[in-house]
């Protein structure tokens, strides 16, 4: 987040997003989600996967995004 050009390294916003991530995603899930920024195709593959584990993660990831948008805006 801090290195993302779109955010300009906004420390407060990035800290808020990390707090929400800590509350909604475990460490493995956070690492997986962070990989989406390096390789957006991974997110697409995960979203379209028929595997139950991937679907469960994707739902948690969506909930994280919604919570971060509400809490950190």
GROMACS .gro file of C-alpha atoms in nm:
model
   73
    1UNK     CA    1   0.000   0.000   0.000
    2UNK     CA    2   0.270   0.248   0.094
    3UNK     CA    3   0.450   0.186  -0.234
    4UNK     CA    4   0.140   0.209  -0.453
    5UNK     CA    5   0.161   0.509  -0.686
    6UNK     CA    6  -0.217   0.557  -0.676
    7UNK     CA    7  -0.211   0.622  -0.302
    8UNK     CA    8   0.108   0.823  -0.293
    9UNK     CA    9   0.222   0.635   0.015
   10UNK     CA   10  -0.059   0.762   0.238
   11UNK     CA   11   0.055   0.618   0.571
   12UNK     CA   12  -0.272   0.681   0.752
   13UNK     CA   13  -0.480   0.512   0.484
   14UNK     CA   14  -0.239   0.220   0.455
   15UNK     CA   15  -0.237   0.178   0.833
   16UNK     CA   16  -0.615   0.175   0.840
   17UNK     CA   17  -0.631  -0.083   0.564
   18UNK     CA   18  -0.380  -0.299   0.751
   19UNK     CA   19  -0.589  -0.278   1.069
   20UNK     CA   20  -0.894  -0.399   0.879
   21UNK     CA   21  -0.690  -0.676   0.718
   22UNK     CA   22  -0.569  -0.788   1.061
   23UNK     CA   23  -0.929  -0.812   1.179
   24UNK     CA   24  -1.070  -0.991   0.876
   25UNK     CA   25  -0.792  -1.199   0.717
   26UNK     CA   26  -0.537  -1.435   0.870
   27UNK     CA   27  -0.169  -1.410   0.779
   28UNK     CA   28  -0.188  -1.662   0.495
   29UNK     CA   29  -0.488  -1.483   0.348
   30UNK     CA   30  -0.317  -1.144   0.374
   31UNK     CA   31  -0.015  -1.279   0.192
   32UNK     CA   32  -0.236  -1.426  -0.079
   33UNK     CA   33  -0.425  -1.098  -0.120
   34UNK     CA   34  -0.103  -0.897  -0.137
   35UNK     CA   35   0.004  -1.115  -0.428
   36UNK     CA   36  -0.289  -0.984  -0.629
   37UNK     CA   37  -0.120  -0.646  -0.656
   38UNK     CA   38   0.193  -0.800  -0.806
   39UNK     CA   39  -0.005  -1.030  -1.037
   40UNK     CA   40  -0.368  -0.922  -1.092
   41UNK     CA   41  -0.431  -1.236  -1.297
   42UNK     CA   42  -0.407  -1.436  -0.972
   43UNK     CA   43  -0.712  -1.250  -0.842
   44UNK     CA   44  -0.905  -1.333  -1.158
   45UNK     CA   45  -0.812  -1.701  -1.134
   46UNK     CA   46  -0.912  -1.709  -0.767
   47UNK     CA   47  -1.242  -1.533  -0.834
   48UNK     CA   48  -1.335  -1.780  -1.107
   49UNK     CA   49  -1.215  -2.091  -0.927
   50UNK     CA   50  -1.469  -2.365  -0.854
   51UNK     CA   51  -1.272  -2.485  -0.551
   52UNK     CA   52  -1.456  -2.439  -0.223
   53UNK     CA   53  -1.144  -2.312  -0.046
   54UNK     CA   54  -1.090  -2.046  -0.312
   55UNK     CA   55  -1.455  -1.942  -0.299
   56UNK     CA   56  -1.440  -1.912   0.080
   57UNK     CA   57  -1.127  -1.698   0.056
   58UNK     CA   58  -1.280  -1.480  -0.217
   59UNK     CA   59  -1.585  -1.409   0.000
   60UNK     CA   60  -1.359  -1.311   0.292
   61UNK     CA   61  -1.153  -1.094   0.058
   62UNK     CA   62  -1.465  -0.914  -0.065
   63UNK     CA   63  -1.580  -0.859   0.293
   64UNK     CA   64  -1.235  -0.719   0.376
   65UNK     CA   65  -1.257  -0.477   0.084
   66UNK     CA   66  -1.604  -0.360   0.182
   67UNK     CA   67  -1.501  -0.315   0.545
   68UNK     CA   68  -1.185  -0.125   0.449
   69UNK     CA   69  -1.385   0.102   0.217
   70UNK     CA   70  -1.633   0.183   0.493
   71UNK     CA   71  -1.390   0.211   0.781
   72UNK     CA   72  -1.103   0.386   0.606
   73UNK     CA   73  -1.285   0.639   0.387
   0.00000   0.00000   0.00000
